[in-house]
PDB file of C-alpha atoms in Angstrom:
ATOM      1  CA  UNK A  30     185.759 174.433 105.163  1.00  0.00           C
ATOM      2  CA  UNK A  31     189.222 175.370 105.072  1.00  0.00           C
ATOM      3  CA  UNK A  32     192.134 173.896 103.661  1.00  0.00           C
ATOM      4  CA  UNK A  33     195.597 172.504 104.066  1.00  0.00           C
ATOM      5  CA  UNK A  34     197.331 171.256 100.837  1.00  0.00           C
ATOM      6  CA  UNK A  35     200.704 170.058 100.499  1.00  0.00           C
ATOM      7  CA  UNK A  36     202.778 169.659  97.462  1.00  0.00           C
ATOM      8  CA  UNK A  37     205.264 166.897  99.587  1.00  0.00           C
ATOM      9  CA  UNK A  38     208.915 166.314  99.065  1.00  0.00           C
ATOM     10  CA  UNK A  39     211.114 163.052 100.051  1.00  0.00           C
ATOM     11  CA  UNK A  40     214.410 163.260 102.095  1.00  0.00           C
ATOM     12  CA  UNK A  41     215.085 159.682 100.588  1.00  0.00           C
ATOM     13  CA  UNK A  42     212.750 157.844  98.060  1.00  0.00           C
ATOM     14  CA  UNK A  43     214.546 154.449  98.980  1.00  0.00           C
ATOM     15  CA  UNK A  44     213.669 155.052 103.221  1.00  0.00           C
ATOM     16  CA  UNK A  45     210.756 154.748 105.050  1.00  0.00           C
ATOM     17  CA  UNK A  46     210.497 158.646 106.029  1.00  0.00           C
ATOM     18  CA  UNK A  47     207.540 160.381 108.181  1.00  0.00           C
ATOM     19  CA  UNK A  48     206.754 163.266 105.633  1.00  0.00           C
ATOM     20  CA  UNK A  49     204.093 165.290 108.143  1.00  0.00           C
ATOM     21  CA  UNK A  50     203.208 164.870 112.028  1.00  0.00           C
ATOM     22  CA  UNK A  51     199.870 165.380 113.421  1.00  0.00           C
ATOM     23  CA  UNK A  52     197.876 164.892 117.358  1.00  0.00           C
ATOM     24  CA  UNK A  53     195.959 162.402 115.475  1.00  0.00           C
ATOM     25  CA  UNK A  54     198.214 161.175 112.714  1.00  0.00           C
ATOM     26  CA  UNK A  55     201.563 160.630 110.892  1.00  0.00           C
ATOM     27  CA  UNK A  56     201.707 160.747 107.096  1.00  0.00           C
ATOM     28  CA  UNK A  57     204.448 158.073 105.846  1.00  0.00           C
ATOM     29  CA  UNK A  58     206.388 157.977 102.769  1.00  0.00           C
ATOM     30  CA  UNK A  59     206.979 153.856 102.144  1.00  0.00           C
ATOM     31  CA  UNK A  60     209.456 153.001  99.951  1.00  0.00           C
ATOM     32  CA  UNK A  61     209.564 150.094  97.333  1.00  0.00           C
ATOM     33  CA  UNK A  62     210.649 146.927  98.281  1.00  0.00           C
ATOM     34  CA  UNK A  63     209.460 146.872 101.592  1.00  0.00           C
ATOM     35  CA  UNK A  64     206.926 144.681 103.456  1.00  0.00           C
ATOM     36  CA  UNK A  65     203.720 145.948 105.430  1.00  0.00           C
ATOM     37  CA  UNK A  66     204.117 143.327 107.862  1.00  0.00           C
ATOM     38  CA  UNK A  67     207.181 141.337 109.485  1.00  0.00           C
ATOM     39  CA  UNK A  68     208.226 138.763 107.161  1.00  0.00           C
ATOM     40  CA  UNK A  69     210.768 136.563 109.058  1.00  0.00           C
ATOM     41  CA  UNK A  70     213.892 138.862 110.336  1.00  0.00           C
ATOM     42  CA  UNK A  71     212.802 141.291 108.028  1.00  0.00           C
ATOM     43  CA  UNK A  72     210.725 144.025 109.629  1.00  0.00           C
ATOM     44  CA  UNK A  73     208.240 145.853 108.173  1.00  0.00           C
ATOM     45  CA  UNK A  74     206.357 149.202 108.081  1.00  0.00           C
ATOM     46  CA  UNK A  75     205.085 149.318 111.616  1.00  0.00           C
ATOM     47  CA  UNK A  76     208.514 147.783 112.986  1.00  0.00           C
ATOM     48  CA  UNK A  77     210.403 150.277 111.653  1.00  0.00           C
ATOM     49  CA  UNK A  78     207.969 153.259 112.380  1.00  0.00           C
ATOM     50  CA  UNK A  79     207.563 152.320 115.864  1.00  0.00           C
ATOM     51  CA  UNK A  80     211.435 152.147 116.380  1.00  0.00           C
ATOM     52  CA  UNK A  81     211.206 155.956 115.404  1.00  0.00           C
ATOM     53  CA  UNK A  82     207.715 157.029 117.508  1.00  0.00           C
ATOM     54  CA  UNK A  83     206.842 156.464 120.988  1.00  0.00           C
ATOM     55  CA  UNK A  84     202.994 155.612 121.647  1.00  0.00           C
ATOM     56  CA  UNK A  85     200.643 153.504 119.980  1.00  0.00           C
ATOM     57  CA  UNK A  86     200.539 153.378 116.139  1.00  0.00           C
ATOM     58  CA  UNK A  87     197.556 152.128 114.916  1.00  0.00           C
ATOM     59  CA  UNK A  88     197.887 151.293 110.924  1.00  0.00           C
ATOM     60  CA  UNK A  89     194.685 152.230 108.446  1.00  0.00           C
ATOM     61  CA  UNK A  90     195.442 151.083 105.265  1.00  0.00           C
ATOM     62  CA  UNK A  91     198.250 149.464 103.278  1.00  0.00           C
ATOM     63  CA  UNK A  92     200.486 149.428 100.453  1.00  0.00           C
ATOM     64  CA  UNK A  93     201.579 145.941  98.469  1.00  0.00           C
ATOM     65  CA  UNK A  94     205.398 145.641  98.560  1.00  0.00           C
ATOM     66  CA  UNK A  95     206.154 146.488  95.028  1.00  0.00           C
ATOM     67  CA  UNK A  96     204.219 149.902  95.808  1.00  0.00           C
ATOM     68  CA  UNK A  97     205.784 153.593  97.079  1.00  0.00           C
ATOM     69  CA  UNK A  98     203.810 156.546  98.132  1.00  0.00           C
ATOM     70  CA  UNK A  99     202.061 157.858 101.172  1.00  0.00           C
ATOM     71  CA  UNK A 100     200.426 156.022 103.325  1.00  0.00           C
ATOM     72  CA  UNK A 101     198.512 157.578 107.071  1.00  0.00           C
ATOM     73  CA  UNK A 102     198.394 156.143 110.029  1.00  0.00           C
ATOM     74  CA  UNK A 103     196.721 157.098 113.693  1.00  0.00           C
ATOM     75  CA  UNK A 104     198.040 158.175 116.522  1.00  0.00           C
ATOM     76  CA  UNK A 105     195.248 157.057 119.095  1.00  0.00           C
ATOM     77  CA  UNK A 106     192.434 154.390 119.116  1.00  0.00           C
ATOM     78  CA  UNK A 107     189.814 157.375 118.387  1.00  0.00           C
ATOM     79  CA  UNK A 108     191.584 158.444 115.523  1.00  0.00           C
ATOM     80  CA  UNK A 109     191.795 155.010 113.884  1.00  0.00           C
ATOM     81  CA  UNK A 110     188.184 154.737 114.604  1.00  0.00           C
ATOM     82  CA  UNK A 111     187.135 157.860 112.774  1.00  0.00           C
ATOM     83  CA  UNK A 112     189.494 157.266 110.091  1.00  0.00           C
ATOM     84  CA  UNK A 113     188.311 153.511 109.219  1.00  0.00           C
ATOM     85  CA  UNK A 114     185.158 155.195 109.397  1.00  0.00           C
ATOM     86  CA  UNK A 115     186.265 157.739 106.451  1.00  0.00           C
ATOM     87  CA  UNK A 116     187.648 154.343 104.192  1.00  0.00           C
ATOM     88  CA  UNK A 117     184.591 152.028 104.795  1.00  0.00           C
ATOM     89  CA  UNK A 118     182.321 155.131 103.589  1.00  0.00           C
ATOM     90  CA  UNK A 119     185.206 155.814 101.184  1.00  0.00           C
ATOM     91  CA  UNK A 120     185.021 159.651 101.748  1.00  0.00           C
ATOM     92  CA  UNK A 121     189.081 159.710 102.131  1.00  0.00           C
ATOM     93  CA  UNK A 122     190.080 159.723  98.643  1.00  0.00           C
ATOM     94  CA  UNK A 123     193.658 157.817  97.438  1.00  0.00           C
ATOM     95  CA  UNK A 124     195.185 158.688  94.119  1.00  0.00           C
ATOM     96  CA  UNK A 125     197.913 156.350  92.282  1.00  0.00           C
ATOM     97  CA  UNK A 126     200.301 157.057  89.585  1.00  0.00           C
ATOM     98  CA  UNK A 127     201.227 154.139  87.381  1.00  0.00           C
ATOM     99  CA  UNK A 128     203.388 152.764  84.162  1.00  0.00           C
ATOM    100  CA  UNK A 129     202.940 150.052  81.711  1.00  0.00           C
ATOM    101  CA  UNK A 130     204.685 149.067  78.601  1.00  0.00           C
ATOM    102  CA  UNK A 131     201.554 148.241  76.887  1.00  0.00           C
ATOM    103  CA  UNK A 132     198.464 150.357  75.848  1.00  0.00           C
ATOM    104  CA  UNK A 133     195.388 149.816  77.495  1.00  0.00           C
ATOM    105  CA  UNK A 134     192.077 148.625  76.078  1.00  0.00           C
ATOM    106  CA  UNK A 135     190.747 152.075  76.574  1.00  0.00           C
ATOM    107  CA  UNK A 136     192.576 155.331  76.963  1.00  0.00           C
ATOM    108  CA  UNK A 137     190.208 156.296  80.157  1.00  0.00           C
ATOM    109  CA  UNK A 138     187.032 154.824  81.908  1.00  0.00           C
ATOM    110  CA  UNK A 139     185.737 152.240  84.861  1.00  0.00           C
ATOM    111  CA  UNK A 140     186.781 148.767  85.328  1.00  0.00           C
ATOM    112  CA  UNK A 141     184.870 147.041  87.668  1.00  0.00           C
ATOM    113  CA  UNK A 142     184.268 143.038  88.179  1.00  0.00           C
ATOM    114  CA  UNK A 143     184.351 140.631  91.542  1.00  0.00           C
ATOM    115  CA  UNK A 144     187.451 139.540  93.075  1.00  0.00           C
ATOM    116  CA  UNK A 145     188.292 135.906  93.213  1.00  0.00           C
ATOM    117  CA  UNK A 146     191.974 134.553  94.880  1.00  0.00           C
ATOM    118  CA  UNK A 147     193.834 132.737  92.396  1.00  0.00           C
ATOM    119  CA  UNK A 148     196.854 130.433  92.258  1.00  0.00           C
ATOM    120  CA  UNK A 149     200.106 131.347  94.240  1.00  0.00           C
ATOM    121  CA  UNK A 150     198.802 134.209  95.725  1.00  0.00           C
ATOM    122  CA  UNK A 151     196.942 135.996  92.252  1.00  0.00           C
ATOM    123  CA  UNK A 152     194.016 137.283  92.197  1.00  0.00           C
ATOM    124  CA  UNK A 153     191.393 137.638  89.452  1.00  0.00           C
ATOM    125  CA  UNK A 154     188.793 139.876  88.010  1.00  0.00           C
ATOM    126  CA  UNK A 155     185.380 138.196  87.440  1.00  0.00           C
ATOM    127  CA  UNK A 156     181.885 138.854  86.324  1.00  0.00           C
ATOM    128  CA  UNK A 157     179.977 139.381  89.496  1.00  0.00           C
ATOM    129  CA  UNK A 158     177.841 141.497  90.042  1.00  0.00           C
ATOM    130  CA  UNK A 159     178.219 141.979  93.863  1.00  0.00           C
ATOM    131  CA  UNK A 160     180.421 143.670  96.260  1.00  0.00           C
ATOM    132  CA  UNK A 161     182.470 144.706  93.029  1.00  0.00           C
ATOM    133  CA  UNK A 162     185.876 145.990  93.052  1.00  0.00           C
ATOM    134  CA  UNK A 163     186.102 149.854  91.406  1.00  0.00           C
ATOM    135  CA  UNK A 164     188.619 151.295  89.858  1.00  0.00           C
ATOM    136  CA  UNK A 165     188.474 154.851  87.385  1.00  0.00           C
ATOM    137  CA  UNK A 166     191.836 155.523  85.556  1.00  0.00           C
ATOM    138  CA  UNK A 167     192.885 158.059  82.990  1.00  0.00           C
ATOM    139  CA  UNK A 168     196.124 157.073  80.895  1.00  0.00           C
ATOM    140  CA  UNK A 169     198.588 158.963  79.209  1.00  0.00           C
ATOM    141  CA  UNK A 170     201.163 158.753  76.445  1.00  0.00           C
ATOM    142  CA  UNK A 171     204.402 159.330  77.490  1.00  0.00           C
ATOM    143  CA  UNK A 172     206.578 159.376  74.224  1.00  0.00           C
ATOM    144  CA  UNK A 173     209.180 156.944  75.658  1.00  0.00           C
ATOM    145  CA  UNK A 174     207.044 153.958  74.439  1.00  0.00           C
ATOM    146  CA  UNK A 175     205.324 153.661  77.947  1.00  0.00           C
ATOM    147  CA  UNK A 176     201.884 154.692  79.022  1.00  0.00           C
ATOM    148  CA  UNK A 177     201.410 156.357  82.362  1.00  0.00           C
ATOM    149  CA  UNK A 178     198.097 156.124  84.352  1.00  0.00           C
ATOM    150  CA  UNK A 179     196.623 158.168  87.075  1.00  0.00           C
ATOM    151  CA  UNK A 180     194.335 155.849  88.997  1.00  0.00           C
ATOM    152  CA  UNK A 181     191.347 156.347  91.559  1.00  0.00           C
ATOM    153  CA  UNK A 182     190.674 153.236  93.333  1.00  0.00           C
ATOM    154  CA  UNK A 183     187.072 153.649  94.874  1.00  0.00           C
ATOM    155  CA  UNK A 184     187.143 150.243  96.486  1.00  0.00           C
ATOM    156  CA  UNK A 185     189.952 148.895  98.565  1.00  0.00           C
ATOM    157  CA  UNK A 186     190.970 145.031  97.816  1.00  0.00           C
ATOM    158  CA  UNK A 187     193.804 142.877  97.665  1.00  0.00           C
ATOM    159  CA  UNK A 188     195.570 143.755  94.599  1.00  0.00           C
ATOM    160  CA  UNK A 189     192.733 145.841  93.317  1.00  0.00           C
ATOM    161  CA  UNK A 190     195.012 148.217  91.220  1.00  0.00           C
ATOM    162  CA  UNK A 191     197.190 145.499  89.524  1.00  0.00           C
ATOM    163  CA  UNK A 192     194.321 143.327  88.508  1.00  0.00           C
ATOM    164  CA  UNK A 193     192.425 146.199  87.253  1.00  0.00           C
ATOM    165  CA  UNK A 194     195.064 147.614  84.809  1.00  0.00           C
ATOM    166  CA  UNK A 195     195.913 143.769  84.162  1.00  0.00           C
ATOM    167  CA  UNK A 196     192.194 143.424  82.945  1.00  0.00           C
ATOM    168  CA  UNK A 197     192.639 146.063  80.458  1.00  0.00           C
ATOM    169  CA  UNK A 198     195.872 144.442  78.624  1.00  0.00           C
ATOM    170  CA  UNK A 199     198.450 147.059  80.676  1.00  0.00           C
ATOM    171  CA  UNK A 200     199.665 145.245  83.692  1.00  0.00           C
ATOM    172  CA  UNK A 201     201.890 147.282  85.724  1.00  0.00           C
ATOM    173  CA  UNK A 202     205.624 147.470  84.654  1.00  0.00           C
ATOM    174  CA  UNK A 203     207.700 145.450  86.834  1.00  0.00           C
ATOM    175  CA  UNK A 204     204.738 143.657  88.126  1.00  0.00           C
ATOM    176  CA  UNK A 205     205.452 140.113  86.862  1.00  0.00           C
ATOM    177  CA  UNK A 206     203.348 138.532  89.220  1.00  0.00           C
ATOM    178  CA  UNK A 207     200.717 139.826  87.063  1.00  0.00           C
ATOM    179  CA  UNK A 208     202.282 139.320  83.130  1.00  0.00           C
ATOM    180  CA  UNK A 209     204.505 142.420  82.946  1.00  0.00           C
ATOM    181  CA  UNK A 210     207.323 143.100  81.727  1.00  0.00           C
ATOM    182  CA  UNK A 211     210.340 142.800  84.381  1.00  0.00           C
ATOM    183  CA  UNK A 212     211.949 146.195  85.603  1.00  0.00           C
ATOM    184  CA  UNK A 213     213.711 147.958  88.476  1.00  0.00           C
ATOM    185  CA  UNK A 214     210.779 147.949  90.876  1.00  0.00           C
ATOM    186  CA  UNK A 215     206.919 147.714  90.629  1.00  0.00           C
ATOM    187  CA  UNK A 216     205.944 151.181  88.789  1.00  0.00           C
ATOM    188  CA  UNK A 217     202.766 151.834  91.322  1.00  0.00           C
ATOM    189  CA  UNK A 218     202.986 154.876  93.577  1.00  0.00           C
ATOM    190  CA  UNK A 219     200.601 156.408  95.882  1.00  0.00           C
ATOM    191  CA  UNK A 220     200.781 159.875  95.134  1.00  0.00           C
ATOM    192  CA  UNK A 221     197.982 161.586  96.983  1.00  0.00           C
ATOM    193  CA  UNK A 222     195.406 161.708 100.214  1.00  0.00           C
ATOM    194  CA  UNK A 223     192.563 164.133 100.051  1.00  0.00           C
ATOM    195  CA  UNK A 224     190.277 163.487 103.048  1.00  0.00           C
ATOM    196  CA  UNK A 225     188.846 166.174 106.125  1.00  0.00           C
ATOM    197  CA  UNK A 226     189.679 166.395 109.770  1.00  0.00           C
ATOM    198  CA  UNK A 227     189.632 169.087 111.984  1.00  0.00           C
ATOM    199  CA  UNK A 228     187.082 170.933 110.293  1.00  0.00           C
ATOM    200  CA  UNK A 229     189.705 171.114 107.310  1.00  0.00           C
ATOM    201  CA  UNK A 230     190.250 169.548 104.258  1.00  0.00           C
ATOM    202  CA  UNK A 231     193.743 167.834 103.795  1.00  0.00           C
ATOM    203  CA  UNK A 232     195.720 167.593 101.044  1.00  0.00           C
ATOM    204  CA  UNK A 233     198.668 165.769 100.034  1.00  0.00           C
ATOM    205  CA  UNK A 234     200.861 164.860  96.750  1.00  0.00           C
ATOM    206  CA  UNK A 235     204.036 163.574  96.484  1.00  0.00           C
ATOM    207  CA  UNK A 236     205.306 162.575  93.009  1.00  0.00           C
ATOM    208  CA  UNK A 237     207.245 159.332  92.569  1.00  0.00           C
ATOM    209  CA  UNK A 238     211.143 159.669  93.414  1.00  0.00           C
ATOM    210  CA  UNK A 239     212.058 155.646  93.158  1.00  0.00           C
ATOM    211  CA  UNK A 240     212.945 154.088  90.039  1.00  0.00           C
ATOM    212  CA  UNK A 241     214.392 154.905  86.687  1.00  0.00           C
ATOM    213  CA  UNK A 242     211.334 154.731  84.194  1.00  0.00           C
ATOM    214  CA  UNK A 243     209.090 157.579  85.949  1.00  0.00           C
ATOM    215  CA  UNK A 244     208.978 160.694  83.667  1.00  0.00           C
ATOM    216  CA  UNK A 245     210.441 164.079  84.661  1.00  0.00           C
ATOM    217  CA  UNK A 246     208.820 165.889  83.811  1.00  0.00           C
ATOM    218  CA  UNK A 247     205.703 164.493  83.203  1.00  0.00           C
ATOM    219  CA  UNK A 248     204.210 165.513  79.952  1.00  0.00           C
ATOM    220  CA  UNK A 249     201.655 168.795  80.287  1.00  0.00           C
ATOM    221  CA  UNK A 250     198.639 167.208  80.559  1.00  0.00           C
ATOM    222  CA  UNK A 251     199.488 164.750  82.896  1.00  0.00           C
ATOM    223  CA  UNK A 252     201.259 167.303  84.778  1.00  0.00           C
ATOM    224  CA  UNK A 253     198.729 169.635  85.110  1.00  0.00           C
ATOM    225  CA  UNK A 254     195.938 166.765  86.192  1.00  0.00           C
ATOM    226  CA  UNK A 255     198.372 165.530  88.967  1.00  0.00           C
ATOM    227  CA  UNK A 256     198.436 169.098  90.301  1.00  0.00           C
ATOM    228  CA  UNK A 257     194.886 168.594  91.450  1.00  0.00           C
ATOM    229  CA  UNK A 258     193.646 165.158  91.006  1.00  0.00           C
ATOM    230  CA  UNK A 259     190.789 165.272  93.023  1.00  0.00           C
ATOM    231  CA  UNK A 260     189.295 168.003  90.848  1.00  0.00           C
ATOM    232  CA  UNK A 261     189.379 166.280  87.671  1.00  0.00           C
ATOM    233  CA  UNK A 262     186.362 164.926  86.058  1.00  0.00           C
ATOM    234  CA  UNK A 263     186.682 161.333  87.018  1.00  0.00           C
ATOM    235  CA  UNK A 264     184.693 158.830  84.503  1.00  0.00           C
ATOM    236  CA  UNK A 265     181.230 157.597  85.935  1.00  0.00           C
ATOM    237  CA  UNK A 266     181.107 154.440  88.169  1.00  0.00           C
ATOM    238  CA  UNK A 267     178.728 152.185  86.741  1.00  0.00           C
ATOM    239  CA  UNK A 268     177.649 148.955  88.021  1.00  0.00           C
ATOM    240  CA  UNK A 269     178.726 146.920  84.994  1.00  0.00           C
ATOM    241  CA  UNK A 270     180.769 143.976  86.135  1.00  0.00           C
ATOM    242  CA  UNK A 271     184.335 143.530  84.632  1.00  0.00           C
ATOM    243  CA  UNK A 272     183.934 146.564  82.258  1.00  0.00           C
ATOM    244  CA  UNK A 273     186.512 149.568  80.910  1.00  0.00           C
ATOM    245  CA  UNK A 274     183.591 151.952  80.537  1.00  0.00           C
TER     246      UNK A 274
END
């Protein structure tokens, strides 16, 4: 099958920017900060995209406000349709990059546990074992007294990523909501899309450009892995509830 990959760059990390146009789709850089939805006066991702785009916009997935990165959305009712298709069978693949101030449990592995809404808003990780939530990370030492993490979400809930690294004893820096340490911004970042169409297999990174604890460069392992992080060998999803395998 053949291949389109794009190493992506940002006209402005702190603006909602449409990184690559297609018939069927727009790729979207979302800043931190901002909202998915409306919230009051304040508009969010869709109200701002479709102040930019004429037709109908039809959104596929979302990003929690303290998060950056790329996010895709359709361009026509059968688009959306095959895409949702692609997330509920989970053949589109979504990559995150990630910093806490604390070390994890485990330096890589599989944390996976039920989902249960908390107080205020939280959610928690729990023991079931049924219609889990998935996560596979690998983490990384960064020398600057932070740990970074590349993450691989193979579920899609409400707060999956911030519980999971939670769970392990490295909650997300910035993410207070959640026990960390206060910052500049939430330090999660959608940094890649991997999923076909066409006939062709699509590519995308884009490396975090918001905030002023992300490494640059990133040290050479980590580099190298984000290069490619769809061909790394990603730990084993096991069926263990509420586990760093």
């Amino acid at each position: 099958m053949p291949a389109v990959a794009s190493t992506l760059s940002c006209p402005d990390f702190n603006a909602l920017s449409v990184l690559y146009t297609h018939d069927d789709f727009l790729l979207v850089y979302k800043p931190p900060g901002l909202g998915f939805h409306r919230e009051g006066d304040e508009a969010g991702v869709l109200d701002l995209l479709r102040e930019q785009h004429e037709g109908a916009l039809f959104p596929l997935h979302r990003l929690d406000r303290i998060t950056s990165g790329l996010l895709l959305v359709a361009r026509s009712s059968e688009a959306a349709r095959d895409f949702g298709e692609m997330f509920a069978s989970r053949t589109l693949e979504k990559f995150y990059l990630a910093l806490s101030a604390r070390k994890p449990a485990r330096k890589q592995g599989t944390i996976a546990g039920g989902m249960q809404s908390g107080r205020g808003g939280n959610w928690l990780l729990t023991r079931e074992t049924d219609n889990l939530a998935v996560t596979q990370f690998f983490s990384y030492g960064l020398g600057n007294g932070l740990r970074g993490f590349l993450l691989r979400p193979r579920t899609g809930r409400t707060h999956q990523l911030r519980v999971a690294l939670k769970s392990v004893g490295a909650p997300i820096l910035g993410d207070t909501r959640y026990g960390a340490e206060a910052a500049d911004r939430g330090y999660l970042h959608a940094c890649a899309l991997r999923f076909s169409w066409d006939a062709q297999t699509w590519s995308f990174l884009l490396l975090p450009g918001s905030g002023a604890h992300w490494p640059s460069p990133w040290p050479e392992q980590a580099a190298a892995d984000l290069q490619a992080p769809w061909d790394l060998p990603w730990p084993a999803v096991r069926d263990t509830p509420h586990k760093s395998a």
